[in-house]
PDB file of C-alpha atoms and ligand atoms in Angstrom:
ATOM      1  CA  MET A  18      -0.094  -0.119  -0.011  1.00  0.00           C
ATOM      2  CA  LYS A  19       1.785   3.438  -1.247  1.00  0.00           C
ATOM      3  CA  LEU A  20      -0.580   5.262   0.412  1.00  0.00           C
ATOM      4  CA  ALA A  21      -1.450   4.116   3.715  1.00  0.00           C
ATOM      5  CA  GLY A  22      -2.045   6.251   5.928  1.00  0.00           C
ATOM      6  CA  LYS A  23      -2.454   9.523   3.948  1.00  0.00           C
ATOM      7  CA  VAL A  24      -5.305  11.865   2.644  1.00  0.00           C
ATOM      8  CA  ALA A  25      -5.327  13.180  -0.758  1.00  0.00           C
ATOM      9  CA  ILE A  26      -7.789  15.293  -2.546  1.00  0.00           C
ATOM     10  CA  ILE A  27      -8.306  15.292  -6.337  1.00  0.00           C
ATOM     11  CA  THR A  28      -9.343  18.154  -8.251  1.00  0.00           C
ATOM     12  CA  GLY A  29     -12.084  17.005 -11.230  1.00  0.00           C
ATOM     13  CA  GLY A  30     -12.153  13.690  -9.927  1.00  0.00           C
ATOM     14  CA  GLY A  31     -15.609  13.153 -11.613  1.00  0.00           C
ATOM     15  CA  GLY A  32     -13.544  12.907 -15.337  1.00  0.00           C
ATOM     16  CA  GLY A  33     -11.280  10.122 -16.584  1.00  0.00           C
ATOM     17  CA  ILE A  34      -7.896  10.895 -15.732  1.00  0.00           C
ATOM     18  CA  GLY A  35      -9.282  12.016 -11.755  1.00  0.00           C
ATOM     19  CA  ARG A  36     -11.452   9.640 -11.576  1.00  0.00           C
ATOM     20  CA  ALA A  37      -9.281   6.428 -12.405  1.00  0.00           C
ATOM     21  CA  SER A  38      -6.533   7.997  -9.891  1.00  0.00           C
ATOM     22  CA  ALA A  39      -9.104   8.875  -7.524  1.00  0.00           C
ATOM     23  CA  MET A  40      -9.718   4.915  -7.622  1.00  0.00           C
ATOM     24  CA  LEU A  41      -6.125   3.736  -7.367  1.00  0.00           C
ATOM     25  CA  PHE A  42      -5.227   6.613  -4.614  1.00  0.00           C
ATOM     26  CA  ALA A  43      -7.645   4.689  -2.651  1.00  0.00           C
ATOM     27  CA  SER A  44      -6.933   1.130  -3.690  1.00  0.00           C
ATOM     28  CA  GLU A  45      -2.969   2.105  -2.600  1.00  0.00           C
ATOM     29  CA  GLY A  46      -4.793   2.806   0.874  1.00  0.00           C
ATOM     30  CA  ALA A  47      -5.790   6.542   1.219  1.00  0.00           C
ATOM     31  CA  ARG A  48      -8.788   8.477   2.393  1.00  0.00           C
ATOM     32  CA  VAL A  49     -10.050  10.352  -0.761  1.00  0.00           C
ATOM     33  CA  ALA A  50     -11.615  13.430  -0.855  1.00  0.00           C
ATOM     34  CA  VAL A  51     -13.107  13.171  -4.307  1.00  0.00           C
ATOM     35  CA  ALA A  52     -13.715  17.517  -5.681  1.00  0.00           C
ATOM     36  CA  ASP A  53     -15.362  18.160  -8.584  1.00  0.00           C
ATOM     37  CA  ILE A  54     -17.920  21.378 -10.086  1.00  0.00           C
ATOM     38  CA  ASP A  55     -20.361  18.306 -11.882  1.00  0.00           C
ATOM     39  CA  SER A  56     -22.298  16.801  -8.200  1.00  0.00           C
ATOM     40  CA  VAL A  57     -23.437  13.756 -10.450  1.00  0.00           C
ATOM     41  CA  SER A  58     -20.146  12.971 -12.042  1.00  0.00           C
ATOM     42  CA  GLY A  59     -18.487  13.054  -8.697  1.00  0.00           C
ATOM     43  CA  GLU A  60     -20.729  11.625  -6.029  1.00  0.00           C
ATOM     44  CA  GLU A  61     -20.207   8.300  -9.089  1.00  0.00           C
ATOM     45  CA  THR A  62     -16.653   8.317  -8.355  1.00  0.00           C
ATOM     46  CA  ALA A  63     -17.127   8.574  -4.762  1.00  0.00           C
ATOM     47  CA  GLU A  64     -19.402   5.541  -5.009  1.00  0.00           C
ATOM     48  CA  LYS A  65     -17.317   3.421  -6.552  1.00  0.00           C
ATOM     49  CA  ILE A  66     -14.822   3.648  -4.050  1.00  0.00           C
ATOM     50  CA  LYS A  67     -17.062   2.761  -1.097  1.00  0.00           C
ATOM     51  CA  GLU A  68     -18.351  -0.166  -3.810  1.00  0.00           C
ATOM     52  CA  ASN A  69     -14.805  -1.399  -3.847  1.00  0.00           C
ATOM     53  CA  GLY A  70     -14.502  -0.836   0.555  1.00  0.00           C
ATOM     54  CA  HIS A  71     -12.260   1.988   0.714  1.00  0.00           C
ATOM     55  CA  GLU A  72     -12.709   5.405   1.480  1.00  0.00           C
ATOM     56  CA  ALA A  73     -14.184   8.751   0.179  1.00  0.00           C
ATOM     57  CA  ILE A  74     -16.120  11.571   0.184  1.00  0.00           C
ATOM     58  CA  PHE A  75     -17.154  13.973  -2.457  1.00  0.00           C
ATOM     59  CA  ILE A  76     -17.310  17.288  -2.081  1.00  0.00           C
ATOM     60  CA  LYS A  77     -19.290  20.249  -4.812  1.00  0.00           C
ATOM     61  CA  MET A  78     -16.808  23.049  -5.883  1.00  0.00           C
ATOM     62  CA  ASP A  79     -15.199  24.984  -8.509  1.00  0.00           C
ATOM     63  CA  VAL A  80     -11.447  25.398  -8.776  1.00  0.00           C
ATOM     64  CA  SER A  81     -11.759  28.812  -9.942  1.00  0.00           C
ATOM     65  CA  ASN A  82     -13.708  30.272  -7.110  1.00  0.00           C
ATOM     66  CA  SER A  83     -11.267  31.213  -4.145  1.00  0.00           C
ATOM     67  CA  GLU A  84     -13.825  30.489  -0.775  1.00  0.00           C
ATOM     68  CA  SER A  85     -14.832  27.380  -2.712  1.00  0.00           C
ATOM     69  CA  VAL A  86     -11.224  25.698  -2.567  1.00  0.00           C
ATOM     70  CA  LYS A  87     -10.774  27.293   0.713  1.00  0.00           C
ATOM     71  CA  ASN A  88     -14.279  25.057   1.929  1.00  0.00           C
ATOM     72  CA  LEU A  89     -12.505  21.899  -0.038  1.00  0.00           C
ATOM     73  CA  ILE A  90      -9.585  22.481   1.735  1.00  0.00           C
ATOM     74  CA  ASN A  91     -10.986  22.838   4.995  1.00  0.00           C
ATOM     75  CA  GLU A  92     -13.829  20.286   4.573  1.00  0.00           C
ATOM     76  CA  SER A  93     -11.586  17.219   3.357  1.00  0.00           C
ATOM     77  CA  VAL A  94      -9.013  18.196   6.051  1.00  0.00           C
ATOM     78  CA  ARG A  95     -12.217  18.119   8.836  1.00  0.00           C
ATOM     79  CA  ARG A  96     -13.916  14.885   7.321  1.00  0.00           C
ATOM     80  CA  LEU A  97     -10.839  12.678   7.016  1.00  0.00           C
ATOM     81  CA  GLY A  98      -7.965  13.379   9.902  1.00  0.00           C
ATOM     82  CA  GLY A  99      -5.482  16.195   7.495  1.00  0.00           C
ATOM     83  CA  LEU A 100      -4.033  16.323   4.296  1.00  0.00           C
ATOM     84  CA  HIS A 101      -0.771  15.256   2.859  1.00  0.00           C
ATOM     85  CA  ILE A 102      -1.912  14.521  -1.078  1.00  0.00           C
ATOM     86  CA  LEU A 103      -3.374  17.742  -3.513  1.00  0.00           C
ATOM     87  CA  PHE A 104      -3.780  16.174  -7.028  1.00  0.00           C
ATOM     88  CA  ASN A 105      -4.598  19.745  -9.268  1.00  0.00           C
ATOM     89  CA  ASN A 106      -6.283  18.008 -12.019  1.00  0.00           C
ATOM     90  CA  ALA A 107      -9.600  19.791 -12.945  1.00  0.00           C
ATOM     91  CA  GLY A 108      -9.428  21.298 -16.022  1.00  0.00           C
ATOM     92  CA  VAL A 109     -11.584  22.303 -19.666  1.00  0.00           C
ATOM     93  CA  GLY A 110     -10.128  22.666 -23.239  1.00  0.00           C
ATOM     94  CA  ASN A 111     -11.068  25.991 -25.256  1.00  0.00           C
ATOM     95  CA  SER A 112     -12.797  26.294 -28.386  1.00  0.00           C
ATOM     96  CA  GLU A 113     -10.199  25.711 -31.470  1.00  0.00           C
ATOM     97  CA  VAL A 114     -10.467  29.483 -32.985  1.00  0.00           C
ATOM     98  CA  ARG A 115      -7.586  31.821 -34.012  1.00  0.00           C
ATOM     99  CA  SER A 116      -6.496  34.537 -30.605  1.00  0.00           C
ATOM    100  CA  THR A 117      -7.919  37.102 -32.894  1.00  0.00           C
ATOM    101  CA  ASP A 118     -11.013  35.628 -32.882  1.00  0.00           C
ATOM    102  CA  MET A 119     -11.477  34.187 -29.459  1.00  0.00           C
ATOM    103  CA  SER A 120     -13.159  35.965 -27.225  1.00  0.00           C
ATOM    104  CA  GLU A 121     -12.268  37.793 -23.872  1.00  0.00           C
ATOM    105  CA  GLU A 122     -15.047  36.215 -21.948  1.00  0.00           C
ATOM    106  CA  GLU A 123     -14.179  32.399 -23.478  1.00  0.00           C
ATOM    107  CA  TRP A 124     -10.029  33.025 -22.738  1.00  0.00           C
ATOM    108  CA  ASP A 125     -10.594  34.480 -18.927  1.00  0.00           C
ATOM    109  CA  SER A 126     -12.635  31.201 -18.161  1.00  0.00           C
ATOM    110  CA  VAL A 127     -10.611  28.482 -19.360  1.00  0.00           C
ATOM    111  CA  ILE A 128      -7.511  31.031 -17.123  1.00  0.00           C
ATOM    112  CA  ASP A 129      -9.181  30.569 -14.320  1.00  0.00           C
ATOM    113  CA  ILE A 130      -9.902  27.713 -13.889  1.00  0.00           C
ATOM    114  CA  ASN A 131      -6.742  25.533 -15.701  1.00  0.00           C
ATOM    115  CA  LEU A 132      -4.043  28.507 -14.218  1.00  0.00           C
ATOM    116  CA  LYS A 133      -5.788  29.866 -11.310  1.00  0.00           C
ATOM    117  CA  GLY A 134      -7.096  26.756 -10.093  1.00  0.00           C
ATOM    118  CA  VAL A 135      -4.213  25.292  -9.857  1.00  0.00           C
ATOM    119  CA  PHE A 136      -2.539  28.957  -7.829  1.00  0.00           C
ATOM    120  CA  LEU A 137      -5.889  28.835  -6.066  1.00  0.00           C
ATOM    121  CA  GLY A 138      -5.252  24.661  -5.069  1.00  0.00           C
ATOM    122  CA  ILE A 139      -1.896  25.161  -3.733  1.00  0.00           C
ATOM    123  CA  LYS A 140      -2.650  28.616  -2.010  1.00  0.00           C
ATOM    124  CA  HIS A 141      -5.094  27.016   0.144  1.00  0.00           C
ATOM    125  CA  ALA A 142      -3.671  23.661   0.334  1.00  0.00           C
ATOM    126  CA  VAL A 143       0.033  24.234   2.062  1.00  0.00           C
ATOM    127  CA  PRO A 144      -0.926  25.066   5.292  1.00  0.00           C
ATOM    128  CA  ALA A 145      -3.162  21.755   5.532  1.00  0.00           C
ATOM    129  CA  ILE A 146      -0.504  19.493   4.016  1.00  0.00           C
ATOM    130  CA  ILE A 147       2.646  21.346   6.509  1.00  0.00           C
ATOM    131  CA  GLN A 148      -0.094  20.618  10.016  1.00  0.00           C
ATOM    132  CA  SER A 149      -0.137  17.511   8.385  1.00  0.00           C
ATOM    133  CA  GLY A 150       4.077  17.331   8.152  1.00  0.00           C
ATOM    134  CA  GLY A 151       4.249  17.467   4.381  1.00  0.00           C
ATOM    135  CA  GLY A 152       3.542  15.699   1.164  1.00  0.00           C
ATOM    136  CA  SER A 153       2.766  16.367  -2.409  1.00  0.00           C
ATOM    137  CA  ILE A 154       1.197  18.034  -4.869  1.00  0.00           C
ATOM    138  CA  ILE A 155       0.811  16.830  -8.360  1.00  0.00           C
ATOM    139  CA  ASN A 156      -0.711  19.480 -11.426  1.00  0.00           C
ATOM    140  CA  THR A 157      -1.820  18.774 -14.256  1.00  0.00           C
ATOM    141  CA  SER A 158       0.048  20.589 -16.815  1.00  0.00           C
ATOM    142  CA  SER A 159      -0.492  18.657 -20.553  1.00  0.00           C
ATOM    143  CA  LEU A 160       1.617  17.782 -23.830  1.00  0.00           C
ATOM    144  CA  LEU A 161       0.160  21.889 -25.230  1.00  0.00           C
ATOM    145  CA  GLY A 162       1.947  22.899 -21.890  1.00  0.00           C
ATOM    146  CA  LEU A 163       5.165  22.050 -23.303  1.00  0.00           C
ATOM    147  CA  LYS A 164       4.175  22.841 -26.937  1.00  0.00           C
ATOM    148  CA  GLY A 165       2.164  25.182 -29.656  1.00  0.00           C
ATOM    149  CA  GLN A 166      -0.392  23.800 -30.869  1.00  0.00           C
ATOM    150  CA  LYS A 167      -2.518  26.335 -33.346  1.00  0.00           C
ATOM    151  CA  PHE A 168      -6.442  27.390 -32.204  1.00  0.00           C
ATOM    152  CA  LEU A 169      -5.787  26.638 -28.246  1.00  0.00           C
ATOM    153  CA  SER A 170      -3.956  29.924 -26.936  1.00  0.00           C
ATOM    154  CA  ALA A 171      -5.599  29.890 -23.388  1.00  0.00           C
ATOM    155  CA  TYR A 172      -4.623  26.018 -23.637  1.00  0.00           C
ATOM    156  CA  ASN A 173      -1.437  26.393 -24.085  1.00  0.00           C
ATOM    157  CA  ALA A 174      -0.765  29.529 -22.244  1.00  0.00           C
ATOM    158  CA  SER A 175      -2.480  28.013 -19.168  1.00  0.00           C
ATOM    159  CA  LYS A 176      -0.695  24.487 -19.384  1.00  0.00           C
ATOM    160  CA  GLY A 177       2.409  26.174 -19.813  1.00  0.00           C
ATOM    161  CA  GLY A 178       2.076  28.282 -16.414  1.00  0.00           C
ATOM    162  CA  VAL A 179       0.683  25.413 -14.291  1.00  0.00           C
ATOM    163  CA  VAL A 180       4.766  23.797 -15.328  1.00  0.00           C
ATOM    164  CA  LEU A 181       6.444  26.882 -14.348  1.00  0.00           C
ATOM    165  CA  LEU A 182       3.535  27.493 -11.331  1.00  0.00           C
ATOM    166  CA  THR A 183       4.817  23.760 -10.414  1.00  0.00           C
ATOM    167  CA  LYS A 184       8.995  25.020 -10.382  1.00  0.00           C
ATOM    168  CA  ASN A 185       7.796  28.238  -8.040  1.00  0.00           C
ATOM    169  CA  ALA A 186       6.138  26.307  -5.247  1.00  0.00           C
ATOM    170  CA  ALA A 187       8.463  23.453  -5.337  1.00  0.00           C
ATOM    171  CA  LEU A 188      10.751  26.579  -4.736  1.00  0.00           C
ATOM    172  CA  GLU A 189       9.213  28.001  -1.887  1.00  0.00           C
ATOM    173  CA  TYR A 190       7.825  24.599   0.412  1.00  0.00           C
ATOM    174  CA  GLY A 191      10.220  22.319  -0.677  1.00  0.00           C
ATOM    175  CA  LYS A 192      11.589  23.001   3.229  1.00  0.00           C
ATOM    176  CA  HIS A 193       8.026  22.338   4.554  1.00  0.00           C
ATOM    177  CA  ASN A 194       8.338  18.977   3.179  1.00  0.00           C
ATOM    178  CA  ILE A 195       6.595  19.420   0.114  1.00  0.00           C
ATOM    179  CA  ARG A 196       7.177  18.171  -2.956  1.00  0.00           C
ATOM    180  CA  VAL A 197       5.534  19.558  -6.326  1.00  0.00           C
ATOM    181  CA  ASN A 198       5.327  18.035  -9.325  1.00  0.00           C
ATOM    182  CA  ALA A 199       3.444  18.483 -13.227  1.00  0.00           C
ATOM    183  CA  ILE A 200       1.942  15.846 -14.729  1.00  0.00           C
ATOM    184  CA  ALA A 201       2.091  16.851 -19.172  1.00  0.00           C
ATOM    185  CA  PRO A 202       0.093  13.683 -20.504  1.00  0.00           C
ATOM    186  CA  GLY A 203      -0.763  13.367 -24.267  1.00  0.00           C
ATOM    187  CA  VAL A 204      -3.785  12.153 -25.882  1.00  0.00           C
ATOM    188  CA  ILE A 205      -6.261  10.395 -23.429  1.00  0.00           C
ATOM    189  CA  ASP A 206      -9.124   8.562 -23.909  1.00  0.00           C
ATOM    190  CA  THR A 207     -11.695  11.025 -21.737  1.00  0.00           C
ATOM    191  CA  ASN A 208     -14.869  13.091 -22.237  1.00  0.00           C
ATOM    192  CA  ILE A 209     -12.098  16.183 -22.665  1.00  0.00           C
ATOM    193  CA  ILE A 210     -11.151  14.343 -26.534  1.00  0.00           C
ATOM    194  CA  ASP A 211     -15.002  13.677 -27.280  1.00  0.00           C
ATOM    195  CA  HIS A 212     -15.202  16.251 -30.048  1.00  0.00           C
ATOM    196  CA  TRP A 213     -11.407  15.262 -31.796  1.00  0.00           C
ATOM    197  CA  LYS A 214     -12.614  12.001 -31.597  1.00  0.00           C
ATOM    198  CA  ARG A 215     -15.745  12.660 -33.955  1.00  0.00           C
ATOM    199  CA  ASP A 216     -13.765  14.397 -36.479  1.00  0.00           C
ATOM    200  CA  GLU A 217     -13.276  11.925 -39.262  1.00  0.00           C
ATOM    201  CA  ARG A 218     -10.677  13.521 -41.140  1.00  0.00           C
ATOM    202  CA  ARG A 219      -8.619  14.620 -38.224  1.00  0.00           C
ATOM    203  CA  TRP A 220      -8.853  11.632 -35.358  1.00  0.00           C
ATOM    204  CA  PRO A 221      -6.985   9.370 -37.553  1.00  0.00           C
ATOM    205  CA  ILE A 222      -3.585  11.590 -37.483  1.00  0.00           C
ATOM    206  CA  ILE A 223      -3.847  12.575 -33.865  1.00  0.00           C
ATOM    207  CA  SER A 224      -5.059   9.190 -32.642  1.00  0.00           C
ATOM    208  CA  LYS A 225      -1.475   7.796 -33.778  1.00  0.00           C
ATOM    209  CA  ALA A 226       1.174  10.878 -33.044  1.00  0.00           C
ATOM    210  CA  ASN A 227       3.581   9.390 -30.625  1.00  0.00           C
ATOM    211  CA  ALA A 228       6.231   7.433 -30.528  1.00  0.00           C
ATOM    212  CA  LEU A 229       3.784   4.293 -29.566  1.00  0.00           C
ATOM    213  CA  GLY A 230       1.068   5.480 -32.397  1.00  0.00           C
ATOM    214  CA  ARG A 231      -2.028   5.194 -30.008  1.00  0.00           C
ATOM    215  CA  ILE A 232      -3.833   7.076 -27.232  1.00  0.00           C
ATOM    216  CA  GLY A 233      -3.200   6.452 -23.381  1.00  0.00           C
ATOM    217  CA  SER A 234      -5.919   5.431 -20.825  1.00  0.00           C
ATOM    218  CA  PRO A 235      -6.731   7.302 -17.580  1.00  0.00           C
ATOM    219  CA  GLU A 236      -5.646   4.498 -15.263  1.00  0.00           C
ATOM    220  CA  GLU A 237      -1.585   4.757 -17.408  1.00  0.00           C
ATOM    221  CA  VAL A 238      -1.826   8.151 -16.579  1.00  0.00           C
ATOM    222  CA  ALA A 239      -3.360   7.427 -12.919  1.00  0.00           C
ATOM    223  CA  ASN A 240       0.287   5.301 -12.552  1.00  0.00           C
ATOM    224  CA  ALA A 241       2.023   7.913 -13.158  1.00  0.00           C
ATOM    225  CA  VAL A 242       0.254  10.278 -10.781  1.00  0.00           C
ATOM    226  CA  LEU A 243       0.386   8.042  -7.908  1.00  0.00           C
ATOM    227  CA  PHE A 244       4.189   7.844  -8.373  1.00  0.00           C
ATOM    228  CA  LEU A 245       4.914  10.944  -8.009  1.00  0.00           C
ATOM    229  CA  ALA A 246       2.297  11.348  -4.581  1.00  0.00           C
ATOM    230  CA  SER A 247       3.934   8.164  -3.587  1.00  0.00           C
ATOM    231  CA  ASP A 248       7.298   7.463  -1.374  1.00  0.00           C
ATOM    232  CA  ASP A 249       9.040   6.337  -4.847  1.00  0.00           C
ATOM    233  CA  ALA A 250       9.374   9.914  -6.132  1.00  0.00           C
ATOM    234  CA  SER A 251      10.596  11.038  -3.063  1.00  0.00           C
ATOM    235  CA  PHE A 252      13.375  12.913  -4.365  1.00  0.00           C
ATOM    236  CA  ILE A 253      11.989  14.289  -7.187  1.00  0.00           C
ATOM    237  CA  THR A 254      10.292  17.507  -7.137  1.00  0.00           C
ATOM    238  CA  GLY A 255       9.348  20.553  -9.668  1.00  0.00           C
ATOM    239  CA  ALA A 256       9.487  18.207 -12.492  1.00  0.00           C
ATOM    240  CA  THR A 257       7.397  17.734 -15.618  1.00  0.00           C
ATOM    241  CA  LEU A 258       6.569  14.365 -16.565  1.00  0.00           C
ATOM    242  CA  PRO A 259       5.543  14.084 -19.580  1.00  0.00           C
ATOM    243  CA  VAL A 260       2.850  10.533 -19.960  1.00  0.00           C
ATOM    244  CA  ASP A 261       2.027  11.257 -23.362  1.00  0.00           C
ATOM    245  CA  GLY A 262       3.423   7.824 -25.072  1.00  0.00           C
ATOM    246  CA  GLY A 263       6.657   9.700 -26.596  1.00  0.00           C
ATOM    247  CA  GLY A 264       4.065  13.123 -28.144  1.00  0.00           C
ATOM    248  CA  LEU A 265       7.141  15.016 -27.529  1.00  0.00           C
ATOM    249  CA  THR A 266       9.244  12.912 -30.343  1.00  0.00           C
ATOM    250  CA  PHE A 267       7.310  14.341 -32.844  1.00  0.00           C
TER     251      PHE A 267
HETATM  252  P1  NAD B 303     -12.986  15.439 -18.477  1.00  0.00           P
HETATM  253  O1  NAD B 303     -13.324  16.537 -19.110  1.00  0.00           O
HETATM  254  O2  NAD B 303     -13.257  14.120 -18.153  1.00  0.00           O
HETATM  255  O3  NAD B 303     -11.931  15.641 -16.723  1.00  0.00           O
HETATM  256  C1  NAD B 303     -12.238  17.262 -16.618  1.00  0.00           C
HETATM  257  C2  NAD B 303     -12.957  17.421 -15.713  1.00  0.00           C
HETATM  258  O4  NAD B 303     -13.544  18.704 -14.193  1.00  0.00           O
HETATM  259  C3  NAD B 303     -14.835  17.366 -15.050  1.00  0.00           C
HETATM  260  O5  NAD B 303     -14.862  16.257 -14.340  1.00  0.00           O
HETATM  261  C4  NAD B 303     -14.763  18.200 -14.691  1.00  0.00           C
HETATM  262  O6  NAD B 303     -16.628  18.207 -14.243  1.00  0.00           O
HETATM  263  C5  NAD B 303     -14.075  18.977 -13.655  1.00  0.00           C
HETATM  264  N1  NAD B 303     -13.976  20.384 -14.266  1.00  0.00           N
HETATM  265  C6  NAD B 303     -14.086  21.027 -15.097  1.00  0.00           C
HETATM  266  N2  NAD B 303     -13.745  22.413 -14.489  1.00  0.00           N
HETATM  267  C7  NAD B 303     -13.983  22.599 -12.982  1.00  0.00           C
HETATM  268  C8  NAD B 303     -13.920  24.039 -11.723  1.00  0.00           C
HETATM  269  N3  NAD B 303     -14.378  24.856 -12.233  1.00  0.00           N
HETATM  270  N4  NAD B 303     -14.126  22.958 -10.841  1.00  0.00           N
HETATM  271  C9  NAD B 303     -14.365  21.984 -10.542  1.00  0.00           C
HETATM  272  N5  NAD B 303     -13.974  20.927 -11.169  1.00  0.00           N
HETATM  273  C10 NAD B 303     -14.447  21.132 -12.869  1.00  0.00           C
HETATM  274  O7  NAD B 303     -11.321  15.321 -18.897  1.00  0.00           O
HETATM  275  P2  NAD B 303      -9.777  14.618 -18.307  1.00  0.00           P
HETATM  276  O8  NAD B 303      -9.235  14.738 -19.812  1.00  0.00           O
HETATM  277  O9  NAD B 303      -9.673  13.550 -17.114  1.00  0.00           O
HETATM  278  O10 NAD B 303      -8.739  15.573 -17.500  1.00  0.00           O
HETATM  279  C11 NAD B 303      -8.237  15.972 -16.601  1.00  0.00           C
HETATM  280  C12 NAD B 303      -7.263  16.959 -16.891  1.00  0.00           C
HETATM  281  O11 NAD B 303      -6.287  16.709 -17.415  1.00  0.00           O
HETATM  282  C13 NAD B 303      -7.627  18.460 -17.643  1.00  0.00           C
HETATM  283  O12 NAD B 303      -6.839  19.473 -17.107  1.00  0.00           O
HETATM  284  C14 NAD B 303      -7.050  17.653 -18.686  1.00  0.00           C
HETATM  285  O13 NAD B 303      -6.790  19.915 -19.765  1.00  0.00           O
HETATM  286  C15 NAD B 303      -5.766  17.584 -18.525  1.00  0.00           C
HETATM  287  N6  NAD B 303      -4.875  16.885 -20.068  1.00  0.00           N
HETATM  288  C16 NAD B 303      -6.332  15.893 -20.644  1.00  0.00           C
HETATM  289  C17 NAD B 303      -5.658  15.663 -22.154  1.00  0.00           C
HETATM  290  C18 NAD B 303      -6.734  14.609 -22.519  1.00  0.00           C
HETATM  291  O14 NAD B 303      -6.197  13.973 -23.918  1.00  0.00           O
HETATM  292  N7  NAD B 303      -7.183  13.971 -22.092  1.00  0.00           N
HETATM  293  C19 NAD B 303      -4.382  15.573 -22.315  1.00  0.00           C
HETATM  294  C20 NAD B 303      -3.224  16.527 -21.437  1.00  0.00           C
HETATM  295  C21 NAD B 303      -3.596  17.746 -20.431  1.00  0.00           C
END
């Protein structure tokens, strides 16, 4: 059991990567708070974990709202008895348009969820993790946080920002025994890529654009997140780990 006795929060825990990670964390002994803006999928993840005989709660919240994030941390600490691991994973894509055609509202919304959401998670969770004796924060960047892609300006900028925010937090809180790392998934089989799957022209290219020639599963990403969350990664901090089937080789 790699996370025995640990308390973990997973934002976006109702979705593909978040759900797979929440279930894996729980099976490795963690008490898990599943956090999501969507009550139906979030509750479902918590229920699945409990059906498997493990401990989980669901908390409805919005990562872009400071009060909501603060409440998530306080409730998790109160109900689960501390906090050791935060997986800042909730995120959204943006409609594929040139920057000149993107509305400021959409830009703000993507940055607020994907980048400010990670900042708020760090801001409110760090004191609780210090109180619990230290731990690990994992942030979800993207392959598209490490390389550019046309028509995804807000997503590119938000996920690139997560890479440096991760290094910053690693520097600020290493002395407090908190490691902060990021993952950079490539194309993973979740709801966020549904529109690509429906694109008959581009999907055959997108789905094979890496060294392995296939897309990844949420469980394959969860394995990497577990590694970074656990003591197996005890001397790793400030890193961004690609989980992309070699997508960066292109
Ligand atoms: P998903 O859409 O299945 O999951 C995202 C989850 O985040 C959903 O459950 C959604 O309800 C939740 N969410 C959205 N906005 C929220 C908010 N404001 N507050 C709280 N929860 C919110 O997709 P996924 O692929 O599992 O996405 C997880 C993360 O992985 C995202 O950050 C995404 O950008 C990133 N990512 C995904 C891929 C991929 O190909 N699937 C690739 C690279 C990075």
